[in-house]
């Protein structure tokens, strides 16, 4: 925050023109070429509907008109547009049972093949394998088997759950059936569950992103129009919003804990409901701690914010002279939305991608023998003995997909930091050009700054954002390892846990230091057009020589701006949680709530950084 003060003055001679940190620009371009290749593979071979709809034993996604033929098998690659639900041939052998897509789940108990035929005539839903014609089949000997072609009797009355046909409770159904079914659902990869809920809540997330953007602009307007009262307004509003958000989280946890989930008198609960309850318990505890800390900080800082009125007034004068700066957050917002949308879609596609080189036929085994290319419609189940197992059928989890997730993680951090770095460089360039303006100054400092960024300084931004990524990725890895170590039954060495905590703390401090150094280095780069390392060295020297003044202004000023970001995050999170609770398609809505809060904080940071940089 220094529109009116600067330790760095322009040289008498014109700064040397030339691109800065070209090598890092080349590295960044190469990285994005690799990322585009990964995205292309994900888009071609991925299918997010597999997460939502499920897929049968032949690789067909339920509810899809055009399925790809993934194995050399007549029943692969058929249309299932009118078959939206996944049906198991034997609910007692869920992991080995043949799975098919059906038009409707059984709505009554069936004891014989005649009952299946009558159900087909009434509803048009065929509960036998696709190649079985129920109208013409007369010989029913051996058709009933867990590997098909028809289901094992009795077929129980069921209802759709997660687009899977789940049997309702019955006295003659052993408890093992329910346990196995819940174990099967709960063994579905946790990451895929989270991605499925994110995919299902995209409408609510877009609404919340727009709300976060609007509230961020409102914060900027308050800073501009009510500079003398802004500190008190922010402290009051953040106190109210944080208390309200914490209360809503505790209420949601209480609601999840006390609400009865009745699956027709079944006493077994899906683990997702327990995950929701546990997640919101932790959310509530963390929110309570943050709220208490914020309230204490507000109480302590209440007497130290009076001098900020003049500072915010001067900053408002700077922004009033460059109104085009208010368009910069909109541009950044647009690119962040595009980037997060692209990244999210790539990750969802990667989670369901199948590698074209996998010999699917060898994964479709009965007693170790691959299924023949031609299927005789009169295949009888008795041809296979009781020990026969249908192994894995179609699986979409090759190791090469998981290895690409590292590239996606780096892309998420480096890409978002690069966009934010470009915004900081643009604002710093516009403000410095306005402050050191001469008779030949450009009438539009923002366009001038954007032009210089694109022409000369993209390499410096790539280098600065990479340094942040370099420290953030190891911190995330160490945090993950610490969480895994803490969750294990054997907690492991206390010395190892202490070492991980120290490593996390060190990387966090280094990340914050590099971020603050980048913030000042970009300003020097726009003034002197020097390389990133030289600019960072000058910025560090200036900070050290004016440590007390810098600490006072930045600590109090950044605290007020941080309160503004907290207000946007809290309000958006409250609205997002209320919207998500109304979406019946979600199973683990704690994750979309967290994603909404993270995105809203990013957006608020993007827009309020106008005041941080200027």
XYZ file of C-alpha atoms in Angstrom:
614
model
C 0.000 0.000 0.000
C 2.117 2.876 -1.198
C 0.609 5.154 -3.793
C 2.287 8.189 -2.268
C 5.594 6.763 -1.087
C 8.331 4.849 -2.811
C 11.944 4.194 -1.973
C 12.670 3.608 -5.637
C 12.765 6.439 -8.114
C 13.129 6.031 -11.834
C 16.543 6.519 -13.300
C 17.312 9.650 -15.283
C 17.848 7.534 -18.324
C 15.131 5.434 -19.873
C 15.142 1.843 -18.509
C 16.695 -0.711 -20.830
C 14.010 -2.444 -22.895
C 14.082 -6.196 -23.125
C 12.343 -9.350 -21.958
C 13.006 -10.517 -18.413
C 13.536 -14.167 -17.404
C 12.975 -15.617 -20.883
C 14.158 -19.079 -19.813
C 11.349 -19.343 -17.268
C 8.781 -18.328 -19.830
C 9.991 -21.180 -22.054
C 9.766 -23.626 -19.133
C 6.231 -22.463 -18.359
C 5.154 -22.884 -21.991
C 6.603 -26.419 -22.085
C 4.737 -27.263 -18.869
C 1.434 -26.124 -20.378
C 2.090 -28.148 -23.537
C 2.386 -31.255 -21.331
C -0.751 -30.255 -19.437
C -2.692 -29.840 -22.673
C -1.593 -33.331 -23.749
C -2.866 -34.744 -20.435
C -6.113 -32.817 -20.826
C -6.572 -34.148 -24.361
C -6.097 -37.732 -23.160
C -8.522 -37.139 -20.278
C -11.180 -35.603 -22.532
C -10.909 -38.418 -25.082
C -10.869 -41.400 -22.709
C -12.649 -39.973 -19.653
C -16.363 -39.973 -18.936
C -17.670 -38.189 -15.805
C -20.980 -40.018 -16.142
C -19.308 -43.209 -14.965
C -19.051 -41.649 -11.528
C -22.711 -40.723 -11.422
C -24.512 -43.454 -13.346
C -22.308 -46.489 -12.790
C -21.376 -49.004 -15.493
C -22.175 -52.628 -16.170
C -19.902 -55.647 -16.475
C -19.388 -54.950 -20.183
C -18.149 -51.374 -19.767
C -21.431 -49.707 -20.759
C -22.287 -46.589 -18.772
C -25.921 -46.636 -17.693
C -28.218 -43.991 -19.194
C -25.943 -43.268 -22.185
C -26.954 -43.573 -25.826
C -23.524 -43.992 -27.417
C -21.221 -46.226 -25.365
C -17.744 -47.023 -26.599
C -16.944 -50.665 -27.295
C -14.247 -51.297 -24.683
C -13.973 -55.071 -25.116
C -14.414 -57.423 -28.053
C -17.796 -58.587 -26.839
C -21.210 -58.291 -28.525
C -22.826 -56.758 -25.424
C -20.193 -54.024 -25.151
C -20.804 -50.640 -26.754
C -24.602 -50.876 -26.803
C -27.044 -48.063 -26.084
C -28.334 -47.830 -22.509
C -30.198 -44.548 -22.939
C -33.384 -45.988 -21.424
C -31.556 -48.000 -18.757
C -30.581 -45.610 -15.968
C -30.068 -48.000 -13.043
C -27.418 -50.581 -12.240
C -28.791 -54.011 -11.270
C -26.866 -56.876 -9.604
C -27.688 -60.466 -10.545
C -27.106 -61.649 -6.976
C -27.304 -59.240 -4.040
C -25.535 -61.813 -1.870
C -22.469 -61.876 -4.139
C -22.129 -58.212 -5.008
C -18.405 -58.197 -5.715
C -18.618 -61.195 -8.077
C -22.093 -60.635 -9.466
C -22.752 -59.735 -13.065
C -24.019 -56.147 -13.372
C -26.394 -54.863 -16.026
C -28.223 -51.596 -16.653
C -32.002 -51.781 -16.308
C -34.875 -49.468 -17.100
C -36.496 -49.820 -13.677
C -35.480 -51.449 -10.404
C -37.675 -54.343 -9.256
C -40.695 -52.961 -7.412
C -41.838 -56.288 -5.987
C -40.429 -59.590 -4.853
C -39.977 -62.157 -7.641
C -39.745 -65.881 -6.984
C -39.621 -67.337 -10.498
C -38.696 -66.701 -14.119
C -42.399 -66.139 -14.860
C -42.392 -63.215 -12.426
C -39.480 -61.675 -14.318
C -41.352 -62.088 -17.600
C -44.474 -60.458 -16.133
C -42.385 -57.583 -14.742
C -40.879 -57.093 -18.211
C -44.354 -57.001 -19.818
C -45.587 -54.462 -17.253
C -42.608 -52.088 -17.171
C -40.396 -52.957 -20.147
C -37.463 -53.496 -17.755
C -35.437 -56.605 -18.602
C -33.699 -58.032 -15.522
C -31.803 -60.619 -17.563
C -28.736 -60.108 -19.690
C -29.245 -57.915 -22.744
C -29.123 -60.835 -25.205
C -31.912 -62.755 -23.453
C -35.317 -62.342 -25.088
C -37.843 -62.835 -22.304
C -40.746 -63.152 -24.753
C -39.323 -66.208 -26.515
C -37.275 -67.927 -23.795
C -38.946 -71.119 -22.606
C -36.079 -73.249 -21.292
C -35.247 -71.701 -17.938
C -32.975 -74.409 -16.581
C -29.759 -72.913 -15.228
C -30.510 -69.353 -16.265
C -30.455 -68.118 -12.693
C -26.871 -67.505 -11.558
C -24.770 -64.726 -10.078
C -22.897 -64.505 -13.387
C -26.159 -64.425 -15.310
C -27.779 -64.466 -17.648
C -30.707 -64.031 -15.229
C -30.740 -63.025 -11.551
C -30.671 -65.370 -8.610
C -34.063 -65.917 -6.997
C -35.662 -64.473 -5.062
C -35.275 -61.010 -6.597
C -36.097 -58.561 -3.828
C -38.168 -55.411 -3.967
C -35.661 -52.588 -4.375
C -35.282 -48.844 -4.856
C -32.643 -46.715 -6.654
C -29.796 -45.485 -4.433
C -26.837 -43.717 -6.069
C -28.347 -45.004 -9.342
C -27.934 -48.569 -8.068
C -30.827 -50.922 -7.321
C -30.765 -51.464 -3.578
C -33.006 -54.146 -1.970
C -35.489 -52.983 0.628
C -35.365 -54.658 4.005
C -37.097 -58.021 4.245
C -37.223 -60.573 7.003
C -35.872 -63.335 4.802
C -32.906 -61.267 3.636
C -29.851 -61.918 5.727
C -28.128 -58.964 7.357
C -25.071 -59.880 5.298
C -26.825 -58.622 2.157
C -27.144 -55.130 3.586
C -23.654 -55.189 5.020
C -22.104 -56.322 1.726
C -24.042 -53.740 -0.256
C -23.036 -50.899 2.038
C -19.449 -52.122 2.036
C -19.494 -52.132 -1.751
C -20.881 -48.595 -1.911
C -18.534 -47.344 0.764
C -15.528 -48.993 -0.907
C -16.152 -46.803 -3.950
C -13.073 -44.646 -4.133
C -13.439 -41.654 -1.812
C -11.930 -39.267 -4.312
C -14.441 -40.385 -6.934
C -17.275 -39.787 -4.467
C -16.028 -36.266 -3.824
C -15.607 -35.568 -7.531
C -19.094 -36.928 -8.157
C -20.584 -34.487 -5.645
C -18.560 -31.612 -7.100
C -19.845 -32.580 -10.554
C -23.434 -32.690 -9.259
C -23.183 -29.335 -7.470
C -21.740 -27.286 -10.339
C -24.826 -25.052 -10.508
C -24.619 -24.122 -6.832
C -20.875 -23.552 -7.153
C -21.305 -21.172 -10.100
C -23.968 -19.250 -8.182
C -21.676 -18.952 -5.173
C -18.733 -17.841 -7.313
C -20.870 -15.020 -8.720
C -22.037 -14.109 -5.203
C -18.419 -14.011 -3.985
C -17.493 -11.729 -6.872
C -20.394 -9.354 -6.115
C -19.585 -9.208 -2.401
C -15.917 -8.557 -3.187
C -16.904 -5.584 -5.334
C -19.107 -4.365 -2.470
C -16.059 -4.523 -0.162
C -14.049 -2.451 -2.649
C -16.889 0.085 -2.878
C -16.968 0.410 0.903
C -13.205 0.950 0.936
C -13.553 3.641 -1.709
C -16.631 5.498 -0.460
C -16.354 5.072 3.317
C -12.609 5.213 3.864
C -12.895 6.930 7.253
C -15.277 4.282 8.638
C -14.105 1.238 6.726
C -12.058 -0.229 9.599
C -15.006 -0.166 12.010
C -17.434 -1.435 9.371
C -15.219 -4.399 8.536
C -14.623 -5.289 12.182
C -18.352 -5.225 12.986
C -19.426 -7.143 9.872
C -16.734 -9.822 10.202
C -17.747 -10.380 13.817
C -21.385 -10.890 12.835
C -20.588 -13.040 9.762
C -18.117 -15.286 11.583
C -20.506 -15.884 14.483
C -23.411 -16.580 12.083
C -21.317 -18.941 9.944
C -20.087 -20.859 12.982
C -23.641 -21.144 14.328
C -24.862 -22.498 10.972
C -22.082 -25.113 10.913
C -22.962 -26.290 14.420
C -26.648 -26.405 13.457
C -25.821 -28.471 10.345
C -23.760 -30.881 12.453
C -26.592 -31.191 14.967
C -29.057 -31.787 12.125
C -26.879 -34.513 10.577
C -26.416 -36.190 13.946
C -30.066 -36.226 14.964
C -31.798 -36.672 11.609
C -33.027 -40.199 11.071
C -32.013 -41.834 7.781
C -34.758 -44.433 7.292
C -34.049 -47.009 4.625
C -37.309 -48.890 5.248
C -36.443 -49.810 8.826
C -32.898 -50.726 7.921
C -30.512 -50.098 10.791
C -27.436 -49.752 8.612
C -26.290 -46.306 7.534
C -24.168 -45.358 4.593
C -20.697 -44.253 5.602
C -21.238 -41.057 3.608
C -23.681 -39.771 6.241
C -21.111 -40.495 8.921
C -18.445 -38.754 6.844
C -20.698 -35.715 6.527
C -21.278 -35.673 10.263
C -17.578 -36.010 11.065
C -16.564 -33.414 8.463
C -19.027 -30.835 9.760
C -17.943 -31.530 13.334
C -14.397 -30.597 12.352
C -15.642 -27.632 10.293
C -17.574 -26.406 13.329
C -14.627 -26.799 15.708
C -12.229 -25.047 13.310
C -14.750 -22.273 12.604
C -15.251 -21.766 16.344
C -11.507 -21.428 16.900
C -11.166 -18.999 13.968
C -14.134 -16.957 15.201
C -12.672 -16.663 18.702
C -9.293 -15.627 17.274
C -10.926 -13.043 14.977
C -12.978 -11.578 17.809
C -9.885 -11.319 20.013
C -7.925 -9.661 17.189
C -10.748 -7.215 16.551
C -10.806 -6.346 20.259
C -7.026 -5.837 20.402
C -6.771 -3.867 17.116
C -9.773 -1.617 17.716
C -7.604 1.207 19.089
C -4.898 0.958 16.419
C -6.865 1.493 13.232
C -7.476 5.239 13.453
C -4.373 6.169 11.405
C -5.547 3.898 8.554
C -8.239 6.402 7.556
C -5.664 8.714 5.908
C -3.961 5.745 4.250
C -7.192 4.415 2.792
C -8.118 7.936 1.633
C -4.831 8.255 -0.255
C -5.251 4.814 -1.768
C -8.798 5.728 -2.770
C -7.418 8.846 -4.510
C -4.951 6.657 -6.406
C -7.690 4.240 -7.507
C -10.005 7.161 -8.326
C -7.375 8.505 -10.712
C -7.084 5.099 -12.404
C -10.697 3.842 -12.612
C -9.687 1.194 -15.138
C -8.008 -0.668 -12.268
C -11.453 -1.836 -11.176
C -11.716 -3.786 -14.443
C -8.523 -5.682 -13.653
C -10.159 -7.933 -10.997
C -12.944 -8.733 -13.473
C -10.347 -9.880 -15.998
C -8.551 -11.891 -13.312
C -11.875 -13.325 -12.144
C -12.695 -14.378 -15.695
C -9.360 -16.149 -16.177
C -9.546 -17.808 -12.748
C -13.030 -19.161 -13.503
C -11.821 -20.472 -16.865
C -8.761 -22.013 -15.265
C -10.634 -23.661 -12.362
C -13.332 -24.929 -14.736
C -10.717 -26.397 -17.059
C -8.774 -27.937 -14.180
C -11.868 -29.394 -12.493
C -13.098 -30.958 -15.726
C -9.664 -32.464 -16.443
C -9.511 -33.990 -12.954
C -13.031 -35.424 -13.214
C -12.225 -36.908 -16.623
C -8.930 -38.330 -15.351
C -10.776 -40.031 -12.508
C -12.790 -41.984 -15.100
C -10.233 -42.314 -17.882
C -9.464 -45.685 -19.409
C -6.192 -46.311 -21.167
C -6.619 -47.439 -24.770
C -3.809 -49.982 -24.519
C -5.321 -52.026 -21.696
C -6.392 -55.485 -22.961
C -9.907 -55.382 -21.558
C -10.615 -58.879 -22.791
C -8.027 -60.318 -20.404
C -9.753 -58.578 -17.498
C -13.030 -60.316 -18.310
C -12.259 -63.797 -17.050
C -14.197 -66.844 -15.959
C -11.952 -69.443 -14.307
C -9.009 -67.730 -15.948
C -10.438 -68.172 -19.449
C -11.302 -65.129 -21.507
C -14.845 -64.778 -22.749
C -15.180 -65.864 -26.390
C -15.596 -63.257 -29.088
C -18.937 -64.678 -30.131
C -21.698 -65.128 -27.563
C -24.272 -67.810 -28.131
C -27.604 -66.582 -26.799
C -28.265 -70.017 -25.401
C -25.303 -69.901 -23.028
C -26.410 -71.599 -19.846
C -25.082 -70.688 -16.438
C -24.547 -74.347 -15.535
C -21.579 -74.381 -17.929
C -19.653 -72.680 -15.129
C -19.091 -74.347 -11.797
C -19.800 -72.716 -8.456
C -16.195 -71.647 -7.994
C -16.263 -69.641 -11.181
C -15.675 -65.984 -10.617
C -16.149 -63.069 -12.911
C -13.020 -61.116 -12.175
C -13.207 -57.334 -12.184
C -15.082 -57.126 -15.471
C -14.390 -53.529 -16.532
C -12.253 -51.335 -14.286
C -11.299 -47.701 -14.950
C -8.382 -47.218 -12.564
C -5.065 -47.713 -14.405
C -1.888 -46.559 -12.665
C -0.945 -44.122 -15.427
C -3.978 -41.997 -14.551
C -2.891 -41.634 -10.936
C 0.594 -40.562 -11.996
C -0.907 -37.670 -13.952
C -2.582 -36.326 -10.820
C 0.788 -34.923 -9.764
C 0.857 -32.812 -12.911
C -2.679 -31.647 -12.141
C -1.687 -30.673 -8.602
C 1.295 -28.667 -9.857
C -0.916 -27.116 -12.529
C -3.515 -26.065 -9.945
C -0.970 -24.294 -7.748
C 1.332 -22.880 -10.445
C -1.502 -21.857 -12.758
C -3.521 -20.028 -10.098
C -0.409 -18.334 -8.701
C 0.606 -17.268 -12.217
C -2.787 -15.620 -12.824
C -2.613 -13.819 -9.468
C 0.976 -12.806 -10.219
C -0.093 -11.284 -13.541
C -2.724 -9.262 -11.697
C -0.175 -8.017 -9.164
C 2.262 -7.086 -11.927
C -0.455 -5.231 -13.871
C -1.619 -3.226 -10.855
C 1.949 -2.459 -9.760
C 2.822 -1.329 -13.272
C -0.248 0.893 -13.578
C 0.253 2.528 -10.162
C 3.991 3.127 -10.693
C 3.328 4.588 -14.161
C 0.677 6.894 -12.653
C 2.898 7.912 -9.726
C 5.992 8.620 -11.861
C 3.953 10.063 -14.691
C 5.558 12.703 -16.872
C 4.369 14.896 -19.711
C 4.479 11.943 -22.112
C 2.665 9.518 -19.818
C 0.200 7.087 -21.363
C -3.413 8.215 -20.750
C -4.390 4.630 -19.818
C -1.918 3.269 -17.223
C -3.705 -0.109 -17.029
C -3.503 -0.838 -20.761
C 0.087 0.368 -20.735
C 0.911 -1.987 -17.858
C -0.840 -4.966 -19.492
C 1.079 -4.337 -22.714
C 4.421 -4.240 -20.889
C 3.524 -7.408 -18.968
C 2.677 -9.375 -22.103
C 5.652 -8.017 -24.003
C 8.417 -8.161 -21.403
C 7.601 -9.651 -18.001
C 5.670 -12.955 -18.337
C 8.879 -14.863 -17.608
C 9.343 -13.015 -14.312
C 5.779 -13.814 -13.262
C 6.316 -17.483 -14.185
C 9.479 -17.575 -12.063
C 7.862 -15.840 -9.082
C 4.788 -18.085 -9.155
C 6.996 -21.182 -9.508
C 8.913 -20.247 -6.346
C 5.619 -20.178 -4.438
C 4.679 -23.546 -5.976
C 8.088 -24.928 -5.031
C 7.351 -24.385 -1.344
C 3.606 -24.987 -1.372
C 3.677 -28.472 -2.955
C 6.091 -29.952 -0.353
C 4.014 -28.362 2.410
C 0.882 -30.045 1.035
C 2.704 -33.383 0.758
C 4.004 -33.173 4.330
C 0.537 -32.182 5.545
C -0.931 -35.236 3.793
C 1.726 -37.549 5.274
C 1.113 -36.140 8.744
C -2.628 -36.692 8.375
C -2.108 -40.284 7.178
C 0.315 -40.986 10.003
C -2.088 -39.571 12.584
C -5.042 -41.595 11.241
C -3.254 -44.950 11.419
C -3.904 -47.364 14.258
C -0.157 -47.417 14.856
C 0.598 -43.753 15.300
C 4.256 -44.226 14.531
C 7.194 -42.382 16.004
C 6.466 -39.152 17.858
C 9.825 -37.892 16.623
C 8.717 -38.427 13.001
C 5.424 -36.587 13.624
C 7.306 -33.707 15.252
C 9.666 -33.569 12.278
C 6.726 -33.432 9.857
C 5.144 -30.596 11.838
C 8.401 -28.651 11.805
C 8.742 -29.212 8.060
C 5.171 -28.023 7.447
C 5.779 -24.910 9.543
C 9.060 -24.107 7.760
C 7.577 -24.485 4.287
C 4.585 -22.376 5.297
C 6.838 -19.559 6.509
C 8.990 -19.758 3.378
C 5.878 -19.670 1.181
C 4.581 -16.548 2.931
C 7.986 -14.877 2.703
C 8.336 -15.593 -1.027
C 4.777 -14.369 -1.663
C 5.482 -11.075 0.116
C 8.842 -10.708 -1.637
C 7.193 -11.328 -5.031
C 4.643 -8.643 -4.237
C 7.417 -6.040 -3.898
C 9.714 -7.473 -6.582
C 6.996 -7.092 -9.240
C 6.786 -3.373 -8.465
C 10.540 -2.943 -8.973
C 10.424 -4.976 -12.193
C 7.758 -2.651 -13.636
C 9.839 0.412 -12.751
C 13.367 -0.709 -13.645
C 12.620 -3.622 -16.028
C 15.224 -5.810 -14.361
C 15.223 -9.573 -13.888
C 13.346 -11.186 -11.041
C 16.356 -12.054 -8.864
C 17.785 -8.531 -9.047
C 14.384 -7.025 -8.272
C 13.870 -9.430 -5.348
C 17.269 -8.467 -3.916
C 16.390 -4.745 -4.093
C 12.976 -5.383 -2.560
C 14.536 -7.344 0.297
C 17.048 -4.560 0.955
C 14.284 -1.927 1.013
C 12.157 -3.991 3.399
C 15.052 -4.576 5.804
C 16.046 -0.879 5.843
C 12.452 0.191 6.637
C 11.391 -2.812 8.672
C 9.530 -0.964 11.448
C 7.491 1.299 9.158
C 6.701 -1.523 6.746
C 5.642 -3.841 9.573
C 3.308 -1.262 11.112
C 1.533 -0.315 7.888
C 1.332 -3.825 6.494
C 0.255 -5.577 9.687
C -2.652 -3.259 10.448
C -3.617 -2.525 6.821
C -3.435 -6.152 5.748
C -5.450 -7.128 8.823
C -8.333 -4.898 7.725
C -8.160 -6.271 4.180
C -8.012 -9.805 5.578
C -11.222 -9.076 7.467
C -12.801 -8.085 4.146
C -11.779 -11.435 2.637
C -13.169 -13.258 5.676
C -16.487 -11.442 5.241
C -16.762 -12.538 1.606
C -15.783 -16.129 2.449
C -18.182 -16.366 5.405
C -21.181 -14.891 3.578
C -20.584 -17.000 0.456
C -20.033 -20.134 2.548
C -23.302 -19.584 4.431
C -25.255 -19.117 1.195
C -23.494 -22.074 -0.441
C -24.234 -24.394 2.472
C -27.914 -23.433 2.445
C -28.084 -24.120 -1.318
C -26.238 -27.444 -1.106
C -28.499 -28.734 1.680
C -31.404 -28.417 -0.751
C -29.680 -30.589 -3.384
C -30.889 -34.158 -2.836
C -28.394 -35.565 -5.374
C -25.422 -34.900 -3.080
C -24.123 -37.539 -0.684
C -21.064 -35.874 0.856
C -21.854 -32.154 0.551
C -19.118 -31.174 3.001
C -16.593 -31.233 0.148
C -18.525 -28.859 -2.215
C -18.975 -26.530 0.788
C -15.225 -26.479 1.350
C -14.546 -25.936 -2.375
C -16.990 -22.993 -2.425
C -15.244 -21.378 0.557
C -11.816 -21.840 -1.040
C -12.946 -20.386 -4.379
C -14.677 -17.441 -2.689
C -11.532 -16.640 -0.691
C -9.477 -16.767 -3.909
C -11.877 -14.379 -5.613
C -11.926 -11.987 -2.641
C -8.127 -12.093 -2.512
C -7.973 -11.338 -6.224
C -10.180 -8.241 -5.973
C -9.042 -6.829 -2.628
C -5.416 -7.161 -3.713
C -6.093 -3.871 -5.532
C -5.511 -2.184 -2.193
C -2.662 -4.482 -1.174
C -0.607 -3.707 -4.273
C -1.506 -0.035 -4.625
